[in-house]
PDB file of C-alpha atoms and ligand atoms in Angstrom:
ATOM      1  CA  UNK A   1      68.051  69.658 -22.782  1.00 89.00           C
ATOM      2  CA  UNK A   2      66.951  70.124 -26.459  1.00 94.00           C
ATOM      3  CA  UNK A   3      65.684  66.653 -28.164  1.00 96.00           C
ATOM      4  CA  UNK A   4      64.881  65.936 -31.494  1.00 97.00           C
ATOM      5  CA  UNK A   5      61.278  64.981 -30.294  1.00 98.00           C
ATOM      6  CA  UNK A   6      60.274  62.440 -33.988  1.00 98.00           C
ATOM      7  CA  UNK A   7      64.415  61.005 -33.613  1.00 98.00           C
ATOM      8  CA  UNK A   8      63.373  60.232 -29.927  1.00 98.00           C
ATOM      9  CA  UNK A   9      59.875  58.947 -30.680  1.00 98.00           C
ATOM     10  CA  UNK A  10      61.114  56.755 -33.574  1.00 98.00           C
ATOM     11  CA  UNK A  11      63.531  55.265 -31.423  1.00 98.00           C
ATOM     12  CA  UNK A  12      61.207  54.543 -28.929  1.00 98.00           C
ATOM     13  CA  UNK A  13      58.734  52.829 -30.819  1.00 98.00           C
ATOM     14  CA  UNK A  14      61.666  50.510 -32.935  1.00 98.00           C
ATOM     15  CA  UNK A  15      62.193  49.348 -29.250  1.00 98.00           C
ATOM     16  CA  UNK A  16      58.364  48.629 -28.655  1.00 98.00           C
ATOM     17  CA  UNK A  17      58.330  46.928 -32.115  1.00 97.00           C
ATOM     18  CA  UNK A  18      61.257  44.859 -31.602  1.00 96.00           C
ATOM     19  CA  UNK A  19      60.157  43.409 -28.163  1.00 95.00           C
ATOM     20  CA  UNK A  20      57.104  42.854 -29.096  1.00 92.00           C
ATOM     21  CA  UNK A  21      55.548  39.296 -28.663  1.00 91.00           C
ATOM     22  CA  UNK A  22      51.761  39.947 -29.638  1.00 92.00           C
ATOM     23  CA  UNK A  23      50.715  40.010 -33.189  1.00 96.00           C
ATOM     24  CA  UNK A  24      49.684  43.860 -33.433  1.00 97.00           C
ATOM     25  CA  UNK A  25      51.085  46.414 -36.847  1.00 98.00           C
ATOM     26  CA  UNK A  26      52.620  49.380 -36.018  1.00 98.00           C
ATOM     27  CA  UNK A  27      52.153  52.466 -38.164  1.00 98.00           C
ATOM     28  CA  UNK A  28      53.895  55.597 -38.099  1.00 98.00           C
ATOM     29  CA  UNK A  29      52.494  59.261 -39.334  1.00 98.00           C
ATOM     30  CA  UNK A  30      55.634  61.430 -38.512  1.00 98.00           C
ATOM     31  CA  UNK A  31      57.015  64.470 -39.706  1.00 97.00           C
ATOM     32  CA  UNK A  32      60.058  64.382 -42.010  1.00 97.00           C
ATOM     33  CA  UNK A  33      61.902  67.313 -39.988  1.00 95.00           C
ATOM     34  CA  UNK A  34      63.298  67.618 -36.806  1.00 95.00           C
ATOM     35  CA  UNK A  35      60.874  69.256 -34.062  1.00 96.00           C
ATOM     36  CA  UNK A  36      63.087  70.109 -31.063  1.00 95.00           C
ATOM     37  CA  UNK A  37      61.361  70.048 -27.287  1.00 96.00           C
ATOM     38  CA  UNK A  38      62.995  71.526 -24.397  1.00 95.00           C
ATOM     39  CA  UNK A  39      62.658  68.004 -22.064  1.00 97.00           C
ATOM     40  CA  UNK A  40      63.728  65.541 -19.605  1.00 98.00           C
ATOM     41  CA  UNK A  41      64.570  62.654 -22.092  1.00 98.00           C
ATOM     42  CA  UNK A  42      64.113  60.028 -19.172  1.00 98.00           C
ATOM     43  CA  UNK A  43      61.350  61.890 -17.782  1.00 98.00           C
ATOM     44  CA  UNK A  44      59.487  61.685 -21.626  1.00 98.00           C
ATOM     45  CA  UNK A  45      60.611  57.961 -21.915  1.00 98.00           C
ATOM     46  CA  UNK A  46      58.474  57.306 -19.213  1.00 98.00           C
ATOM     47  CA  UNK A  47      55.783  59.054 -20.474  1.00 98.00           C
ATOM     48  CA  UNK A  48      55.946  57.264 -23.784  1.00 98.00           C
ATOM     49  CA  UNK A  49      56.643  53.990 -21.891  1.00 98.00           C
ATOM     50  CA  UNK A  50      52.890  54.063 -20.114  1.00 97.00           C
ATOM     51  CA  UNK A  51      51.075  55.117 -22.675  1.00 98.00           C
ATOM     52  CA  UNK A  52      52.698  52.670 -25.534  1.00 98.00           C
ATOM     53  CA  UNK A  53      52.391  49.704 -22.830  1.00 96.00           C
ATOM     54  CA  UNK A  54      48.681  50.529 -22.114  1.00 96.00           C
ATOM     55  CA  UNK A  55      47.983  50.345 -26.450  1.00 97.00           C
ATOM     56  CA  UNK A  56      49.785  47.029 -26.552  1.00 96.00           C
ATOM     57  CA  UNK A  57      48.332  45.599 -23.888  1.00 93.00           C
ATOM     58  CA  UNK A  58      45.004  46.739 -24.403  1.00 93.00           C
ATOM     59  CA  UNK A  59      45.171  45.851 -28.184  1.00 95.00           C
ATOM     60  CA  UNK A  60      43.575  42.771 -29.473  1.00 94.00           C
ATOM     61  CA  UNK A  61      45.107  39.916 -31.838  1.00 95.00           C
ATOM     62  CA  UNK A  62      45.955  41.716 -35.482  1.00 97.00           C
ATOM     63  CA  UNK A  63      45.123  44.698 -33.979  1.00 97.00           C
ATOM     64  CA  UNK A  64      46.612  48.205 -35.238  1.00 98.00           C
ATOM     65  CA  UNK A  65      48.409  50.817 -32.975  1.00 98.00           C
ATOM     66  CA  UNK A  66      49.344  54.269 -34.707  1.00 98.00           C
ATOM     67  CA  UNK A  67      52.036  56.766 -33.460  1.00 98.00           C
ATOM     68  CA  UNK A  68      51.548  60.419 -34.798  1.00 98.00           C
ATOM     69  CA  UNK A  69      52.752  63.774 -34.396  1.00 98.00           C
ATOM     70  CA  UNK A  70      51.039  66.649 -35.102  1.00 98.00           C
ATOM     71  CA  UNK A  71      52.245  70.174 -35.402  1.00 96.00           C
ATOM     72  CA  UNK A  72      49.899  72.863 -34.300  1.00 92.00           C
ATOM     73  CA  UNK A  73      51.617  76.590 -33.762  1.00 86.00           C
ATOM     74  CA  UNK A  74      54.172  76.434 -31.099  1.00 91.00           C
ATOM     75  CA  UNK A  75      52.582  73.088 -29.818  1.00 96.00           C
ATOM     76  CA  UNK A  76      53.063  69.687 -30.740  1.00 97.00           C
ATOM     77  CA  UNK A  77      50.455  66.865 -30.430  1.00 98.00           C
ATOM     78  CA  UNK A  78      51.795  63.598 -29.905  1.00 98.00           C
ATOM     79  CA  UNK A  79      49.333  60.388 -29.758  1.00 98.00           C
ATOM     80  CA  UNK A  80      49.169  56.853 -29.825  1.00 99.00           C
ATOM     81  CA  UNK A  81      45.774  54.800 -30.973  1.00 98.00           C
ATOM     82  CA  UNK A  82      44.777  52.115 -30.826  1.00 98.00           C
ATOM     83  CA  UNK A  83      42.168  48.982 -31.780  1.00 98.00           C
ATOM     84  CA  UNK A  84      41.511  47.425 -28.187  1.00 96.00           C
ATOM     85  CA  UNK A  85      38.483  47.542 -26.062  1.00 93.00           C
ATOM     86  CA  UNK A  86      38.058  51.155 -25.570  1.00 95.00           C
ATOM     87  CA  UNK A  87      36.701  52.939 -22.895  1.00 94.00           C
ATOM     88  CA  UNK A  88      33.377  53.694 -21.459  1.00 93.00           C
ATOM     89  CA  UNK A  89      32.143  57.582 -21.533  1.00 94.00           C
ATOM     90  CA  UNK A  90      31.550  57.554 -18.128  1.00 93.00           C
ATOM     91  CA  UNK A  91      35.369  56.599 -16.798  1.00 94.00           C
ATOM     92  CA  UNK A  92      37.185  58.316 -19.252  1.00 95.00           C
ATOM     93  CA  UNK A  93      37.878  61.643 -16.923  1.00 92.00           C
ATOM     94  CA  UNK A  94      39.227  59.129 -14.477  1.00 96.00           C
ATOM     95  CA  UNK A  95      42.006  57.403 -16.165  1.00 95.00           C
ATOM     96  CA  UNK A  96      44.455  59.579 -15.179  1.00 97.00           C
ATOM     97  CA  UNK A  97      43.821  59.653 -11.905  1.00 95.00           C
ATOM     98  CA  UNK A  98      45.883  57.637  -9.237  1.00 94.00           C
ATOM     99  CA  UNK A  99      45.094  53.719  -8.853  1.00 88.00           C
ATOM    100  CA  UNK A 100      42.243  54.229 -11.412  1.00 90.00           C
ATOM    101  CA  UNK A 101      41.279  51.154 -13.482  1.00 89.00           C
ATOM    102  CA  UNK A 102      37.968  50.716 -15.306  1.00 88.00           C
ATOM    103  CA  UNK A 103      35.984  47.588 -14.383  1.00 72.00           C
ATOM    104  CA  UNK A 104      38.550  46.005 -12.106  1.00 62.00           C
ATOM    105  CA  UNK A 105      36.987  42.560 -13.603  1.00 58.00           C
ATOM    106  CA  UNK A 106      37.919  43.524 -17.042  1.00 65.00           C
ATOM    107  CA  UNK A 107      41.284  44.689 -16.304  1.00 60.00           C
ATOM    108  CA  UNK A 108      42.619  42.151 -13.426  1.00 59.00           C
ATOM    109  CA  UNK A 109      43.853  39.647 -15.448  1.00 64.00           C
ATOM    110  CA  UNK A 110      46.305  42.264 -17.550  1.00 72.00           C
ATOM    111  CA  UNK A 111      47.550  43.590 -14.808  1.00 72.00           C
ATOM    112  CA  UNK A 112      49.070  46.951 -13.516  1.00 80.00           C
ATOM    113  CA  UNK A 113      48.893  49.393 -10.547  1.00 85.00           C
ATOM    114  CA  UNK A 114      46.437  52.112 -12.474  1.00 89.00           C
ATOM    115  CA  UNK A 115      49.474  54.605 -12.019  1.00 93.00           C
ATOM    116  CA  UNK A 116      51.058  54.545 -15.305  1.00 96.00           C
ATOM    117  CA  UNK A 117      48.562  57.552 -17.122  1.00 97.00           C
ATOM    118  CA  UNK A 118      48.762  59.258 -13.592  1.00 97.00           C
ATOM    119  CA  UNK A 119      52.655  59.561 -13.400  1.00 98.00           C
ATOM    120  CA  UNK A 120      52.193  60.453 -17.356  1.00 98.00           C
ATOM    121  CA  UNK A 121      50.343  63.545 -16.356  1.00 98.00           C
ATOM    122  CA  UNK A 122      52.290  64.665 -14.187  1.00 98.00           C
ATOM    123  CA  UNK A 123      55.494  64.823 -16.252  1.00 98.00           C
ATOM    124  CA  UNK A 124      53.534  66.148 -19.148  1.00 98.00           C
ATOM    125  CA  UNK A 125      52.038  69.014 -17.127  1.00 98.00           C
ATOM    126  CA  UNK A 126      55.886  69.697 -15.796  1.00 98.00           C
ATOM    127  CA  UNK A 127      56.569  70.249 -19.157  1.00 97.00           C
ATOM    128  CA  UNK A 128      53.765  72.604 -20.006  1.00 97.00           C
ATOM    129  CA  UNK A 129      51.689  70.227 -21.975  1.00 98.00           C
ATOM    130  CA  UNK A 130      48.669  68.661 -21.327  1.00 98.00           C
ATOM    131  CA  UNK A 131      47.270  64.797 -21.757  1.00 98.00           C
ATOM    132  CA  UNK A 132      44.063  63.524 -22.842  1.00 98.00           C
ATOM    133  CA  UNK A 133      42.004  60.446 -24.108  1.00 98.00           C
ATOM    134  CA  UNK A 134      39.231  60.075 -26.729  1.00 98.00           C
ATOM    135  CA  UNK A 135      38.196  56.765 -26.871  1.00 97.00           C
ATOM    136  CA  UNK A 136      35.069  54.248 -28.372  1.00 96.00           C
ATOM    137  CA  UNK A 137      34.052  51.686 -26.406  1.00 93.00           C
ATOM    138  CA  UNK A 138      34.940  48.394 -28.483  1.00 92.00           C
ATOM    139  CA  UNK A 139      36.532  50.586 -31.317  1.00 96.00           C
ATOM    140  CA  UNK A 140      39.253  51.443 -29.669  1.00 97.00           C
ATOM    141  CA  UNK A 141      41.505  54.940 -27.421  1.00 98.00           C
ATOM    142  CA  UNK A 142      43.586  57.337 -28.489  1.00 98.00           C
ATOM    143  CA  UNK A 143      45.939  59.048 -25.681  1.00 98.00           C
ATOM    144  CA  UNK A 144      46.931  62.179 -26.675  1.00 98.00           C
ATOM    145  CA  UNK A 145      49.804  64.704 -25.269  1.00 98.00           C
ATOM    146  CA  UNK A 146      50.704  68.250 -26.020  1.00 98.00           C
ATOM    147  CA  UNK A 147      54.226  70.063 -25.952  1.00 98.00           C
ATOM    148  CA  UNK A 148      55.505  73.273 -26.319  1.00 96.00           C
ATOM    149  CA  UNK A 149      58.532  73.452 -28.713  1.00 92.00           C
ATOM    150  CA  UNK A 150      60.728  76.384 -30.339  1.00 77.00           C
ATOM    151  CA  UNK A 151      59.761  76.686 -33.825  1.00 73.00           C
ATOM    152  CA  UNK A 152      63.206  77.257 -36.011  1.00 62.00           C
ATOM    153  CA  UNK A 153      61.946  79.239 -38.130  1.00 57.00           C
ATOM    154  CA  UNK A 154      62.872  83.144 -36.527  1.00 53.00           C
ATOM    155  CA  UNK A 155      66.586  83.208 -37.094  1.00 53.00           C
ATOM    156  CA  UNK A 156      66.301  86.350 -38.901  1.00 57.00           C
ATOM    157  CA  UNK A 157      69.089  88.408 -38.570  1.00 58.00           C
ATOM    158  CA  UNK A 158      67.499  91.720 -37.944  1.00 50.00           C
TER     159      UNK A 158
HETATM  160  P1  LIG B   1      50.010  50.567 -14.706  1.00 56.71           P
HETATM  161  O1  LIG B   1      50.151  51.531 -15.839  1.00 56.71           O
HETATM  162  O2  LIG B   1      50.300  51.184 -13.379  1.00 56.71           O
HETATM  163  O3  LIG B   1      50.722  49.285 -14.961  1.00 56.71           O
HETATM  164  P2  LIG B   1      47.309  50.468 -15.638  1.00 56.71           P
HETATM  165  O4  LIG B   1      47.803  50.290 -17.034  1.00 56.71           O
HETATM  166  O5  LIG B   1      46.088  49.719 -15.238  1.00 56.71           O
HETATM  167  O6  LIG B   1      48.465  50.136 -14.603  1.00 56.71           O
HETATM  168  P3  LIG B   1      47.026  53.284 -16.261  1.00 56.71           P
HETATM  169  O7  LIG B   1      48.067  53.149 -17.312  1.00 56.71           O
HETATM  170  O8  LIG B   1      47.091  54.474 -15.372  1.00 56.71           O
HETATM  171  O9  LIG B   1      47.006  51.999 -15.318  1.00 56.71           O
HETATM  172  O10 LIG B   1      45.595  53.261 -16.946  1.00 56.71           O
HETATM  173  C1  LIG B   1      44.435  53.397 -16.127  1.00 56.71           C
HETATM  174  C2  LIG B   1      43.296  52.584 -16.699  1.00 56.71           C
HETATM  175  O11 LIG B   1      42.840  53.194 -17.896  1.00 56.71           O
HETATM  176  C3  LIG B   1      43.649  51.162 -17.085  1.00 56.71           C
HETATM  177  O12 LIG B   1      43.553  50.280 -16.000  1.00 56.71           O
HETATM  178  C4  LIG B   1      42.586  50.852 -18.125  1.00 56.71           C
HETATM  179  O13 LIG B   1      41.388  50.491 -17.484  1.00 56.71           O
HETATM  180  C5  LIG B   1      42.388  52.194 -18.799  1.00 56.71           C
HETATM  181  N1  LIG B   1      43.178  52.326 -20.052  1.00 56.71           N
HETATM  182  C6  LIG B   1      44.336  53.000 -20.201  1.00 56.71           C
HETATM  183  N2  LIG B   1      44.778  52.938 -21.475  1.00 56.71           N
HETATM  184  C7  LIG B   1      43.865  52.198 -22.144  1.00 56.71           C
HETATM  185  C8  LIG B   1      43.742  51.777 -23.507  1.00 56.71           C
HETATM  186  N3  LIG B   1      44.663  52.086 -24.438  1.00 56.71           N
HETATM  187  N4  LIG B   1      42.642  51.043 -23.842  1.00 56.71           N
HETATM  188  C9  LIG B   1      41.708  50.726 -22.913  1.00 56.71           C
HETATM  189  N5  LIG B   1      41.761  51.095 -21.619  1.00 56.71           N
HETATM  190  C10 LIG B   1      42.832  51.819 -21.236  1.00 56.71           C
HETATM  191 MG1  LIG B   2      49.388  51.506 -17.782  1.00 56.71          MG
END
């Protein structure tokens, strides 16, 4: 069905901010105008789920985590940075594969399965978008996502 993609994405992250326990600011760069996406809502909530989890989680004490949207023709961008550890060069093409975790060590304690970014992929590809990381180590990662929407603006009525 058609979404409103920022209306879904807002709504999403008020839940994130309202559960949230840690001390970590949230800041929002999103459009003012509807953008609607042909998607699975449930499907996306998943998506959104993984990735948002992974920020908080990874995100240290007074820590920062941004939500954007971009538009870029026909495409949408939608990421979510944060302040947290980072990760290494060398592990970064590996993150979204199945039952990946860097440095077990690092990671045991905060737990997880190292399937959350591989299930993301996988619903973001079924929707004709792909995902991505950028991340420095001890600065902190931004996951990114692509998504094809219908731009509005060709109701011309030739
Ligand atoms: P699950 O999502 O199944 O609970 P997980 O969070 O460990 O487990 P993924 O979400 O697939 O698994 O992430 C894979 C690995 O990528 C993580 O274990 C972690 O090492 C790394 N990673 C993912 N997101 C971040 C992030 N924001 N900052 C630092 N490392 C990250
Ligand atoms: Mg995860």
């Amino acid at each position: 069905e058609w979404v409103n993609f920022v209306d879904f994405y807002d709504r999403i992250i008020d839940r994130f901010e309202m559960a949230k326990e840690q001390n970590v600011t949230f800041k929002r760069i999103l459009p003012k105008h509807g953008i609607f996406v042909e998607m699975d809502e449930d499907k996306m909530t998943q998506v959104l789920y993984n990735v948002i989890s992974n920020a908080l989680k990874y995100s240290p004490e007074g820590g920062q985590v941004t939500f954007t949207i971009q538009e870029k023709n026909e495409t949408i961008i939608v990421s979510v940075s944060d302040q947290g550890m980072g990760i290494p060069k060398e592990s970064i093409g590996k993150i979204f594969d199945r039952f990946y975790r860097v440095d077990k060590a690092r990671t045991r304690k905060m737990g997880g399965t190292g399937l959350g970014l591989a299930i993301a992929k996988e619903i973001v590809s079924a929707h004709g978008g792909n995902i991505w990381a950028s991340s420095k180590e001890g600065k902190g990662t931004t996951i990114s996502f692509s998504l094809p929407y219908e731009s509005a603006e060709e109701d011309e009525w030739s």
